[in-house]
PDB file of C-alpha atoms in Angstrom:
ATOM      1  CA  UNK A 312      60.377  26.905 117.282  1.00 27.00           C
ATOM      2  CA  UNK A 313      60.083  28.123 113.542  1.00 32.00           C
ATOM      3  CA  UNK A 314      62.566  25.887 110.824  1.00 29.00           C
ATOM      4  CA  UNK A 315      65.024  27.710 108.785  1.00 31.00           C
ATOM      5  CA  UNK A 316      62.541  26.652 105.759  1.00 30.00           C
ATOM      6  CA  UNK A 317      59.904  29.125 107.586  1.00 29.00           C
ATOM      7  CA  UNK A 318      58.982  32.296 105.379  1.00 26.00           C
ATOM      8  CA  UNK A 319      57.450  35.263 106.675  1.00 30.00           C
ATOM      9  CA  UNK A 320      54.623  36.121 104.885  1.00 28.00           C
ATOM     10  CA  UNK A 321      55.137  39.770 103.630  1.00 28.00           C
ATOM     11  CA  UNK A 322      55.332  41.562 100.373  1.00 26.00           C
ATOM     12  CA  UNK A 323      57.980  44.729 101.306  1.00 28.00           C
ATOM     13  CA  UNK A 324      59.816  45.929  98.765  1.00 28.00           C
ATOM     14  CA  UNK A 325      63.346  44.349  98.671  1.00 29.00           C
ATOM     15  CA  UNK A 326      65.541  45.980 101.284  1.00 37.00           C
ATOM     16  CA  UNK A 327      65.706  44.380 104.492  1.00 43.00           C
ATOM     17  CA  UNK A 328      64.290  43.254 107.449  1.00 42.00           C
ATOM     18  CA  UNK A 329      63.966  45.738 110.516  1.00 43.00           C
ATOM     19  CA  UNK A 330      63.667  43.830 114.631  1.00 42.00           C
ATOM     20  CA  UNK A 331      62.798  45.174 117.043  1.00 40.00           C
ATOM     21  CA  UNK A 332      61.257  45.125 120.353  1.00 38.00           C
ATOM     22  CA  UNK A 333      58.654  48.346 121.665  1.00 36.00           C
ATOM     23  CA  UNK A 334      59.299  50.311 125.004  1.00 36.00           C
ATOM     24  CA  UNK A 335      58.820  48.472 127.958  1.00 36.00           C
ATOM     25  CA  UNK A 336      55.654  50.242 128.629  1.00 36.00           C
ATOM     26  CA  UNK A 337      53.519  48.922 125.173  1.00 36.00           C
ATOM     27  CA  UNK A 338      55.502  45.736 125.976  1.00 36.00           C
ATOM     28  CA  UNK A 339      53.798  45.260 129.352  1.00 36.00           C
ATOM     29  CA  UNK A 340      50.628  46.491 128.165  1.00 36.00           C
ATOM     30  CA  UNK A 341      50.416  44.526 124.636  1.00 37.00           C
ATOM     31  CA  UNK A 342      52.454  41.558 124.965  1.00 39.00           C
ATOM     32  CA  UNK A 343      49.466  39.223 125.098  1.00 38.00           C
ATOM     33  CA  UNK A 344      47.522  40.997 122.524  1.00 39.00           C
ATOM     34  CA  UNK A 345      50.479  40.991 120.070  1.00 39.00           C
ATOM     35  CA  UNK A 346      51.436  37.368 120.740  1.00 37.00           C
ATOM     36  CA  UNK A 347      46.947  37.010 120.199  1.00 39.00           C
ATOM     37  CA  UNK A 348      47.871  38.133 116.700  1.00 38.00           C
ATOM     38  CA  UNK A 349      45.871  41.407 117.392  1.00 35.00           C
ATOM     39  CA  UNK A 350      48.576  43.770 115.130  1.00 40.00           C
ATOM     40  CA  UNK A 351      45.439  43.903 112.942  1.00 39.00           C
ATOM     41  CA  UNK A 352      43.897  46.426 115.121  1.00 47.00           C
ATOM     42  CA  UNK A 353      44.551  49.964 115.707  1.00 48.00           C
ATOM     43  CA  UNK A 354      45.772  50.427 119.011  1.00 52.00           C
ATOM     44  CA  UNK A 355      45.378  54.170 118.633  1.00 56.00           C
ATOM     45  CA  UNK A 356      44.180  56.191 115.648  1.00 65.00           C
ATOM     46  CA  UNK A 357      47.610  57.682 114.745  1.00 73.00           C
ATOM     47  CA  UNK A 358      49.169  54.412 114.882  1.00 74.00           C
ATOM     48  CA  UNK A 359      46.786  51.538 112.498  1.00 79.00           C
ATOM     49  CA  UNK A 360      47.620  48.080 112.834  1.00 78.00           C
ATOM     50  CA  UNK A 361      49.326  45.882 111.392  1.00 83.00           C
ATOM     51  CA  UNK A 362      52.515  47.216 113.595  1.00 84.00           C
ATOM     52  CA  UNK A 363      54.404  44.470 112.529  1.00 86.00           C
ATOM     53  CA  UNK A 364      54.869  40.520 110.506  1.00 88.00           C
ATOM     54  CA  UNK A 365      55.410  38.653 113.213  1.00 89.00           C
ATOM     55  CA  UNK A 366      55.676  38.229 116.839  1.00 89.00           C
ATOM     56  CA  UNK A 367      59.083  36.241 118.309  1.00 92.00           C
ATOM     57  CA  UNK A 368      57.997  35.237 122.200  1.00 91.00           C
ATOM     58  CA  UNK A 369      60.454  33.941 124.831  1.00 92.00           C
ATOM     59  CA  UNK A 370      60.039  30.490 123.918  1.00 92.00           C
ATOM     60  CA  UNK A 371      61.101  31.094 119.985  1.00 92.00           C
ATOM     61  CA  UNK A 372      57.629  30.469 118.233  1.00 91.00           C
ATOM     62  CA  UNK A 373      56.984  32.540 115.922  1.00 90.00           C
ATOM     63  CA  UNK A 374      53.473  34.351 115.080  1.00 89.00           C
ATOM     64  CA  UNK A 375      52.971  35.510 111.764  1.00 87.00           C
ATOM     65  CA  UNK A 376      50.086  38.473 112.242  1.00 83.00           C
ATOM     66  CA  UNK A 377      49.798  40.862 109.277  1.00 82.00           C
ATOM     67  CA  UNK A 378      51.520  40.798 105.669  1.00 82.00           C
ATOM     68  CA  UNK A 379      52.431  43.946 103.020  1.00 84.00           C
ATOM     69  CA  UNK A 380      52.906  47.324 104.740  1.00 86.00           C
ATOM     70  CA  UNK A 381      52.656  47.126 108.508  1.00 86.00           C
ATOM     71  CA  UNK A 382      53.663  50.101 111.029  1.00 85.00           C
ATOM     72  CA  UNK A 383      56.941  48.595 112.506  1.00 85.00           C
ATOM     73  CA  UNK A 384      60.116  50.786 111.348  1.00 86.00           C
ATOM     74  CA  UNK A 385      58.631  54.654 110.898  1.00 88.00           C
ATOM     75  CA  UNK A 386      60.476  56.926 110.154  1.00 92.00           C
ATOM     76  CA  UNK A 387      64.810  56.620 109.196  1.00 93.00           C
ATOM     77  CA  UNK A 388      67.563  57.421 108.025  1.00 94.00           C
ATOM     78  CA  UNK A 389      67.758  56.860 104.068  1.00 93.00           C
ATOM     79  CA  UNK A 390      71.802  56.899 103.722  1.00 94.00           C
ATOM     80  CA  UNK A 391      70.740  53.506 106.222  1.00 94.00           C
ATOM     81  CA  UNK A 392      68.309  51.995 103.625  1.00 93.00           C
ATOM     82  CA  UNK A 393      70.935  52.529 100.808  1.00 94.00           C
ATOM     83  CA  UNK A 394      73.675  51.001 102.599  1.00 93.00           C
ATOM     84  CA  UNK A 395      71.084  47.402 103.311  1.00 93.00           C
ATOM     85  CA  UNK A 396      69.969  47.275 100.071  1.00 93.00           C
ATOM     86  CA  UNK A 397      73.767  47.527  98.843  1.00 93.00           C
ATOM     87  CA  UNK A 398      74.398  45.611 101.919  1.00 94.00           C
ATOM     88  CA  UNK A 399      77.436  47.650 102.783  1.00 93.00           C
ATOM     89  CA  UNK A 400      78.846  48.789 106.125  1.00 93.00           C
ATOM     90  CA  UNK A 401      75.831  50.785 107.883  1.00 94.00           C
ATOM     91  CA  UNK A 402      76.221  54.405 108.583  1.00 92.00           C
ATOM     92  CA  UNK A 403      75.053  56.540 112.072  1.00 93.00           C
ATOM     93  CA  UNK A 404      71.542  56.577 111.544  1.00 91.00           C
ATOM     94  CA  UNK A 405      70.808  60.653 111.873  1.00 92.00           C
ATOM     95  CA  UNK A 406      68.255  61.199 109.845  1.00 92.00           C
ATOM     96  CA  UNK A 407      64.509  60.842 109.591  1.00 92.00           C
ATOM     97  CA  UNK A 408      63.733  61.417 105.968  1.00 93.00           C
ATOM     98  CA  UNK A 409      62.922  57.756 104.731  1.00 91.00           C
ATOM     99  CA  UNK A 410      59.742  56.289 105.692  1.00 91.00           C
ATOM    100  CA  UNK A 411      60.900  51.838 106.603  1.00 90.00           C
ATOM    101  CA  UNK A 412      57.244  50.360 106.715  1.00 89.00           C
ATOM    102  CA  UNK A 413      57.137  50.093 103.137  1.00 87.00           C
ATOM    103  CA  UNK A 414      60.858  49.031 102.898  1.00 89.00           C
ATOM    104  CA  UNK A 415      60.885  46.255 105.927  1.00 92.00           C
ATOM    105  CA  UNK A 416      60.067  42.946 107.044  1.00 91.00           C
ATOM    106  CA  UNK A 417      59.050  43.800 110.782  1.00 90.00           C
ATOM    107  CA  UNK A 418      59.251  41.576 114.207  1.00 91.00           C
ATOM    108  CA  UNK A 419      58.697  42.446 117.276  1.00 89.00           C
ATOM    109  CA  UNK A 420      60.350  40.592 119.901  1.00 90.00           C
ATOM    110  CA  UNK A 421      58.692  40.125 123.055  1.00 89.00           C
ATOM    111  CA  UNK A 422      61.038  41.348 125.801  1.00 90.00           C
ATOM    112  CA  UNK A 423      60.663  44.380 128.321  1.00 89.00           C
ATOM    113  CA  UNK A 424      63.237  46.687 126.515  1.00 86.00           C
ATOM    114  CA  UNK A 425      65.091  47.741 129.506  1.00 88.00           C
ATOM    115  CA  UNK A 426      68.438  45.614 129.409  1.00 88.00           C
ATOM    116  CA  UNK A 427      67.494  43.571 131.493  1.00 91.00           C
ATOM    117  CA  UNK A 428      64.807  41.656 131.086  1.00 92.00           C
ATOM    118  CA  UNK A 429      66.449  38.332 129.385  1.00 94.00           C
ATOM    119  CA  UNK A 430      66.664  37.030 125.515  1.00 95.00           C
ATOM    120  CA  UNK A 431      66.483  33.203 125.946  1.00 95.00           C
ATOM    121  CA  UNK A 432      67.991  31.097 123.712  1.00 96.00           C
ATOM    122  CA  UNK A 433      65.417  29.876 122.254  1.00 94.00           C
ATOM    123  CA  UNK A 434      64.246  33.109 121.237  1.00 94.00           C
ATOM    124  CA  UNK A 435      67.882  34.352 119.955  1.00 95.00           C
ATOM    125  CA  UNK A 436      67.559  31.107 117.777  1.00 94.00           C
ATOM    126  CA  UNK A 437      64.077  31.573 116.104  1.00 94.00           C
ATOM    127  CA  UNK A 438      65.590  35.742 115.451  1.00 94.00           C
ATOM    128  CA  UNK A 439      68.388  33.566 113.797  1.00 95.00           C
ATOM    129  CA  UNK A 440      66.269  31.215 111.916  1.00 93.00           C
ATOM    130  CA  UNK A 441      63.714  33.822 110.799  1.00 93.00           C
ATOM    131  CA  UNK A 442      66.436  36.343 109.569  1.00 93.00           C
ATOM    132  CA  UNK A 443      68.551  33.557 107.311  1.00 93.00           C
ATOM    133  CA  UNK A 444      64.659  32.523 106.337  1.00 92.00           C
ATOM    134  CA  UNK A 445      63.952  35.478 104.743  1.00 92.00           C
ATOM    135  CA  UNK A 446      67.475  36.388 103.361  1.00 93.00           C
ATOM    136  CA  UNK A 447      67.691  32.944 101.796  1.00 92.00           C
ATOM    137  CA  UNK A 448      64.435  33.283  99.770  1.00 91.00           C
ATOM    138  CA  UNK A 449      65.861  37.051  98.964  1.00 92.00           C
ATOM    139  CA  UNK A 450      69.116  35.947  98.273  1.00 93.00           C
ATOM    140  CA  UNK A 451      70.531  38.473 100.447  1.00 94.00           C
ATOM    141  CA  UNK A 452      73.420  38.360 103.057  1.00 94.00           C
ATOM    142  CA  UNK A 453      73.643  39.304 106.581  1.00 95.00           C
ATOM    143  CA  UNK A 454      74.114  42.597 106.197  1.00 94.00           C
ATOM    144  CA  UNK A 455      70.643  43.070 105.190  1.00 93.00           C
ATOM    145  CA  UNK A 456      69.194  42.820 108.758  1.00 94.00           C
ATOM    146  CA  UNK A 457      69.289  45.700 111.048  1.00 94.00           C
ATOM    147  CA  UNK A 458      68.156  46.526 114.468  1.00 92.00           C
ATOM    148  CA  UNK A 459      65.626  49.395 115.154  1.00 90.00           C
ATOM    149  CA  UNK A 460      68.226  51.492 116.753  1.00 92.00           C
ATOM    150  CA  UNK A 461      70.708  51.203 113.833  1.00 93.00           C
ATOM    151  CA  UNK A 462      67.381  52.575 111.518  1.00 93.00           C
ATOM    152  CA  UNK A 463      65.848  55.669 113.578  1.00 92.00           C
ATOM    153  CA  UNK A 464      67.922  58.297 115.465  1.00 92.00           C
ATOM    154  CA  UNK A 465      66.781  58.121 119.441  1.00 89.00           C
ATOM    155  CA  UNK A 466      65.785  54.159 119.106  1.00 90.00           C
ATOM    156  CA  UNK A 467      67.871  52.144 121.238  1.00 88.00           C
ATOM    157  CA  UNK A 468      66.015  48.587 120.540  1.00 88.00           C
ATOM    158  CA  UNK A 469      66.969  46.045 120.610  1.00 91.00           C
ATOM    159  CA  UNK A 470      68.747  45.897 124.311  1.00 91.00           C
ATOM    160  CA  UNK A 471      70.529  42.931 125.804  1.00 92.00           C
ATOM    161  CA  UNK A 472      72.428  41.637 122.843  1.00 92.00           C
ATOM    162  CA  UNK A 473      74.339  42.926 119.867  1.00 93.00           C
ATOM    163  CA  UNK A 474      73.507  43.186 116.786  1.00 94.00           C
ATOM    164  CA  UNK A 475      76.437  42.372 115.043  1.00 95.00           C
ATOM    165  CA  UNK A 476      76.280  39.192 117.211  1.00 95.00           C
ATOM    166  CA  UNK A 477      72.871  38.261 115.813  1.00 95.00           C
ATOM    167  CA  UNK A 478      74.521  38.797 112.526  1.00 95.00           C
ATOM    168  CA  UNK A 479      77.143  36.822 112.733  1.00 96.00           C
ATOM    169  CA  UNK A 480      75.254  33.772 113.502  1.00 96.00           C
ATOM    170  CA  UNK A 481      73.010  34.932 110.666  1.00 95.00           C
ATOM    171  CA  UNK A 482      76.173  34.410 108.533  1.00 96.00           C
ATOM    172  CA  UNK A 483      76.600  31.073 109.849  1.00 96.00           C
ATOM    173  CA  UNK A 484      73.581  29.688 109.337  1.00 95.00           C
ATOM    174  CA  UNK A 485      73.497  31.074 105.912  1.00 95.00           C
ATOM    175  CA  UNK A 486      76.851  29.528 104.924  1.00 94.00           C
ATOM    176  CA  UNK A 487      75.122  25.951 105.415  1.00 91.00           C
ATOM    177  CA  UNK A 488      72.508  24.375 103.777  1.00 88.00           C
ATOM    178  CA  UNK A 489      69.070  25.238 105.263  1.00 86.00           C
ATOM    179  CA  UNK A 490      68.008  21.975 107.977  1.00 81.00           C
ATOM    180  CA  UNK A 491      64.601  22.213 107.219  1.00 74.00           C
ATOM    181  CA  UNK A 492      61.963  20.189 109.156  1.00 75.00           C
ATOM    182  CA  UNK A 493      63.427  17.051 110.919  1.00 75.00           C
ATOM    183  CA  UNK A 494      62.974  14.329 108.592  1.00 80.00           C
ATOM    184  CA  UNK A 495      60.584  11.703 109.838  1.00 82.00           C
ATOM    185  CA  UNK A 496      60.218   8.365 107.761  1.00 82.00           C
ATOM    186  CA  UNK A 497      56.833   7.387 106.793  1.00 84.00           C
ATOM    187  CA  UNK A 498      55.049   4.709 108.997  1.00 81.00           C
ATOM    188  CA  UNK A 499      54.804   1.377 107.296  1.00 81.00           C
ATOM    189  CA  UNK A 500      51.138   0.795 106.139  1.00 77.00           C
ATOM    190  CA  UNK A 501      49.816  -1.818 108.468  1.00 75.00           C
ATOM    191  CA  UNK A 502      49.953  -5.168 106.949  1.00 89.00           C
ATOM    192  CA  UNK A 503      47.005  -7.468 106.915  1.00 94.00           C
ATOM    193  CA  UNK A 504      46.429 -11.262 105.717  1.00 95.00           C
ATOM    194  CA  UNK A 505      44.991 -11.107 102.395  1.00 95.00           C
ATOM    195  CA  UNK A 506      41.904 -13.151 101.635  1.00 96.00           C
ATOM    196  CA  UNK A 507      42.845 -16.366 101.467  1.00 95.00           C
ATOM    197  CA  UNK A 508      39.546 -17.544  99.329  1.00 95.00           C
ATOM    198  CA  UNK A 509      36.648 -19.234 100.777  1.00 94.00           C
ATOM    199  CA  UNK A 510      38.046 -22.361  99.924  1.00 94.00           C
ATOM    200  CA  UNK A 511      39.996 -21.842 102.651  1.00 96.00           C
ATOM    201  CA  UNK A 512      37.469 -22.218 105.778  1.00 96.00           C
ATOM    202  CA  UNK A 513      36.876 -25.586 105.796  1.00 93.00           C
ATOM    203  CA  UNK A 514      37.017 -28.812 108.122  1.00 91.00           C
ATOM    204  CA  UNK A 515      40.447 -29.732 108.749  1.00 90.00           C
ATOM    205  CA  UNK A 516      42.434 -26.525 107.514  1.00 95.00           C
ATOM    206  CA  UNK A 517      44.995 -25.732 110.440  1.00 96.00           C
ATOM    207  CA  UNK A 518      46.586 -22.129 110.060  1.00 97.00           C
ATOM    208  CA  UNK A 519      47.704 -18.940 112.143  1.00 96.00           C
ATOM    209  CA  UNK A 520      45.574 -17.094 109.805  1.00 97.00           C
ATOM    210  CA  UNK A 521      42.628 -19.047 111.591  1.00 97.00           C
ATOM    211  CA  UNK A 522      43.902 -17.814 114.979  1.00 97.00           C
ATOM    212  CA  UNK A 523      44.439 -14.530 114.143  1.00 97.00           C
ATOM    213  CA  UNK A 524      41.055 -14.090 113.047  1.00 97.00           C
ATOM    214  CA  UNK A 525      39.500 -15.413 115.437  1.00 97.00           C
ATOM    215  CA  UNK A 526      41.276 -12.818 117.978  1.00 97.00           C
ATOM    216  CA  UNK A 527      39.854 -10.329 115.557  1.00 97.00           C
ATOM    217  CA  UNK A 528      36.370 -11.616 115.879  1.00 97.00           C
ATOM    218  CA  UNK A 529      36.515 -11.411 120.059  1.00 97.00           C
ATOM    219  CA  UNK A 530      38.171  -7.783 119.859  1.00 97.00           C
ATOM    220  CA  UNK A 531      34.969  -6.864 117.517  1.00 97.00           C
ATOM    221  CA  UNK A 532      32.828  -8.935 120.156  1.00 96.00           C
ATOM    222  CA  UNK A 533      31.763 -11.751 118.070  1.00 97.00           C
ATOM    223  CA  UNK A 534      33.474 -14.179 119.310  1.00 96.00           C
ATOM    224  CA  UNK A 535      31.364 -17.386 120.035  1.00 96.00           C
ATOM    225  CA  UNK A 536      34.106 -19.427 121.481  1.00 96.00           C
ATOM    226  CA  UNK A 537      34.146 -21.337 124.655  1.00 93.00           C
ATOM    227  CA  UNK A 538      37.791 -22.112 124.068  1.00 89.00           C
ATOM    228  CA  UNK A 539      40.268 -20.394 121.975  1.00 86.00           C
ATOM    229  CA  UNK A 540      40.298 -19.175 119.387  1.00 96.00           C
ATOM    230  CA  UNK A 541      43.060 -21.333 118.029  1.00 96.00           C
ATOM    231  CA  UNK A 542      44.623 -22.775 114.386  1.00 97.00           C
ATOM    232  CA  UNK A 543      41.773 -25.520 113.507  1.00 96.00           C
ATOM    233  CA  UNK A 544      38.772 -24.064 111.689  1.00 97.00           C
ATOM    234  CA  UNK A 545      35.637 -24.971 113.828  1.00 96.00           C
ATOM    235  CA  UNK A 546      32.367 -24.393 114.186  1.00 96.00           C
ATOM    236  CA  UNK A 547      33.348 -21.947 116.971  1.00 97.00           C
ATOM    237  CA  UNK A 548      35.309 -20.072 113.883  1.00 97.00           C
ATOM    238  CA  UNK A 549      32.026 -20.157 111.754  1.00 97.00           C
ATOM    239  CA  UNK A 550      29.473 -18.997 114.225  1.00 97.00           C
ATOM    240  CA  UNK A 551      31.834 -15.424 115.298  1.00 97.00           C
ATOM    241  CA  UNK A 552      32.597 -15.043 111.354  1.00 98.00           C
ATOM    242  CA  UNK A 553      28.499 -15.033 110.830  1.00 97.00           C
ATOM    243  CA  UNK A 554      28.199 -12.514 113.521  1.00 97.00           C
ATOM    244  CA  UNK A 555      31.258 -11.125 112.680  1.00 97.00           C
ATOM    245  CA  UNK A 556      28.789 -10.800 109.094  1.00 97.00           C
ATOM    246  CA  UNK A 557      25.792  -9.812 111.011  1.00 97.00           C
ATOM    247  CA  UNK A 558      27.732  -6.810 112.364  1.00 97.00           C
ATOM    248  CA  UNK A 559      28.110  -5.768 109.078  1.00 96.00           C
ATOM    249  CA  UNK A 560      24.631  -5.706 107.824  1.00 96.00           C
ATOM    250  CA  UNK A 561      24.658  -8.948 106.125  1.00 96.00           C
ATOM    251  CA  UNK A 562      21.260 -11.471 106.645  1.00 95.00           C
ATOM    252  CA  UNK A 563      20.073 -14.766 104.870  1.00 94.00           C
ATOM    253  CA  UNK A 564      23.248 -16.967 102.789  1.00 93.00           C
ATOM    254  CA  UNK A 565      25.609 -13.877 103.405  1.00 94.00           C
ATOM    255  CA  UNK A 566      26.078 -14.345 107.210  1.00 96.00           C
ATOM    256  CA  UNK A 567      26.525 -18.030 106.588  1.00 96.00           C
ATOM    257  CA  UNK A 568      30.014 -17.904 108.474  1.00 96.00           C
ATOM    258  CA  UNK A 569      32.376 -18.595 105.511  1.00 96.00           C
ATOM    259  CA  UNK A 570      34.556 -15.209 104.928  1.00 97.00           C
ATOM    260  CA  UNK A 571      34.051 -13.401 102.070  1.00 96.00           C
ATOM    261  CA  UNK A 572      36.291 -10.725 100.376  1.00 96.00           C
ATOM    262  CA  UNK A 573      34.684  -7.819 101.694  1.00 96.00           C
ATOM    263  CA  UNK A 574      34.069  -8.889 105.045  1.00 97.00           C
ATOM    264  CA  UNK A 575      37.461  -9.930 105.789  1.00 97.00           C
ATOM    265  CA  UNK A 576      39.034  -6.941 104.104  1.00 96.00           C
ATOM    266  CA  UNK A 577      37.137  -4.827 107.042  1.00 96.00           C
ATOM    267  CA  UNK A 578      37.888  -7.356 110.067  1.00 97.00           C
ATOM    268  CA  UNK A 579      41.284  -6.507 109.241  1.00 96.00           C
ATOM    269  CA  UNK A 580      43.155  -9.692 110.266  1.00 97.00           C
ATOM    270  CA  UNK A 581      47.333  -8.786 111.027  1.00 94.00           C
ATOM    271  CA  UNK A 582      49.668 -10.545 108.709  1.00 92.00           C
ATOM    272  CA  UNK A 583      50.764 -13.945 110.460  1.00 89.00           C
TER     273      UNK A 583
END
């Protein structure tokens, strides 16, 4: 489901944003190629694609498919266009005379068209997010999104809820502050024992440091222990820290057992 920080990706002139769903008959045909972000192609010669911005499917995720003029709205009535753009009550739409593709954000919503086929929630929502989206970043109202049937006489798109309800919630969402993403907080960077110098490793020392590497050296499988590992530094400790050494490419004085910087930095020992 699309966040109200979503933006549609379109460059239509200022003017509003035009929804609607096709006849039941391109629904059933295209659905999946629409929701495939297919718009791009030309489904028939009269008709080039893109046919719309995006793609709203039944579970409210939005597909964003084509960007500047796409072949959505056609043909309306210009006393329409006049009345979004001064976002003012809408008149009967009557006319053809004003061509919308150039004027229109465009989404098609995937539903049969026919009244009955349901609008899920979760679709009605992402329709709700999308709209205050775009008239956020515009800094337009409500009143700037429109239904296909309120733009082009003989349209009757969308079908199965009003438009004026959509709006409303619109104007709900836009009298709050945006939500945004969910905010997450940042996982703690894992915390490892610093190098305790090689001073450290020797006869006698008794520390949780000691045990803790030593359960890193068996989970890298250099352990050489018979029993343990536990707090006292052994000789146990030194042989799985040399091949704990060898692992990592070191030979001669360098795998000698005692830790070094490097080494431990990589064995990654948890903070005790």
């Amino acid at each position: 489901m699309p966040r109200e920080s979503c933006r549609a990706v379109a460059t239509a002139t200022p003017g509003g944003r035009d929804m609607h769903p096709e006849d039941a008959a391109f629904e059933e045909r295209y659905a999946h190629d629409i929701i495939a972000g297919h718009n791009h192609l030309t489904i028939y010669s009269s008709l080039p694609g893109p046919l719309c911005h995006g793609v709203i499917d039944k579970k409210g995720v939005v597909h964003l498919v084509g960007n500047g003029r796409a072949n959505h709205a056609g043909l309306g009535d210009g006393d329409v266009l006049r009345a979004v753009m001064n976002e003012t009550a809408l008149p009967r739409d009557n006319e053809a005379d004003t061509d919308g593709n150039r004027r229109f954000y465009g989404f098609e919503c995937v539903n049969l068209g026919d009244g009955r086929d349901p609008w899920p929630e979760a679709q009605k929502l992402a329709i709700e997010k999308v709209s205050a989206a775009i008239c956020r970043a515009h800094g337009w109202t409500h009143r700037s999104v429109i239904g296909h049937l309120e733009w082009q006489p003989g349209k009757v798109d969308p079908r199965g809820f009003s438009m004026n309800t959509l709006r409303n919630r619109i104007a709900g969402r836009l009298g709050k502050k945006p939500d945004g993403p969910p905010k997450t907080s940042p996982k703690p960077p894992p915390r490892y024992e610093p190098f305790p110098g090689a001073d450290f490793f020797r006869a006698g020392r008794n520390s949780k440091i000691i045990t803790a590497m030593g359960k890193r050296l068996v989970a890298q499988g250099c352990g050489r222990y018979r029993v343990g590992p536990g707090p006292r530094w052994s000789e146990a400790d030194r042989q799985s820290y040399a091949a704990w050494q060898r692992k990592l490419g070191y030979s001669g004085s360098d795998a000698d057992g005692i830790p070094g910087a490097t080494s431990w930095k990589q064995l990654k020992v948890p903070n005790v």
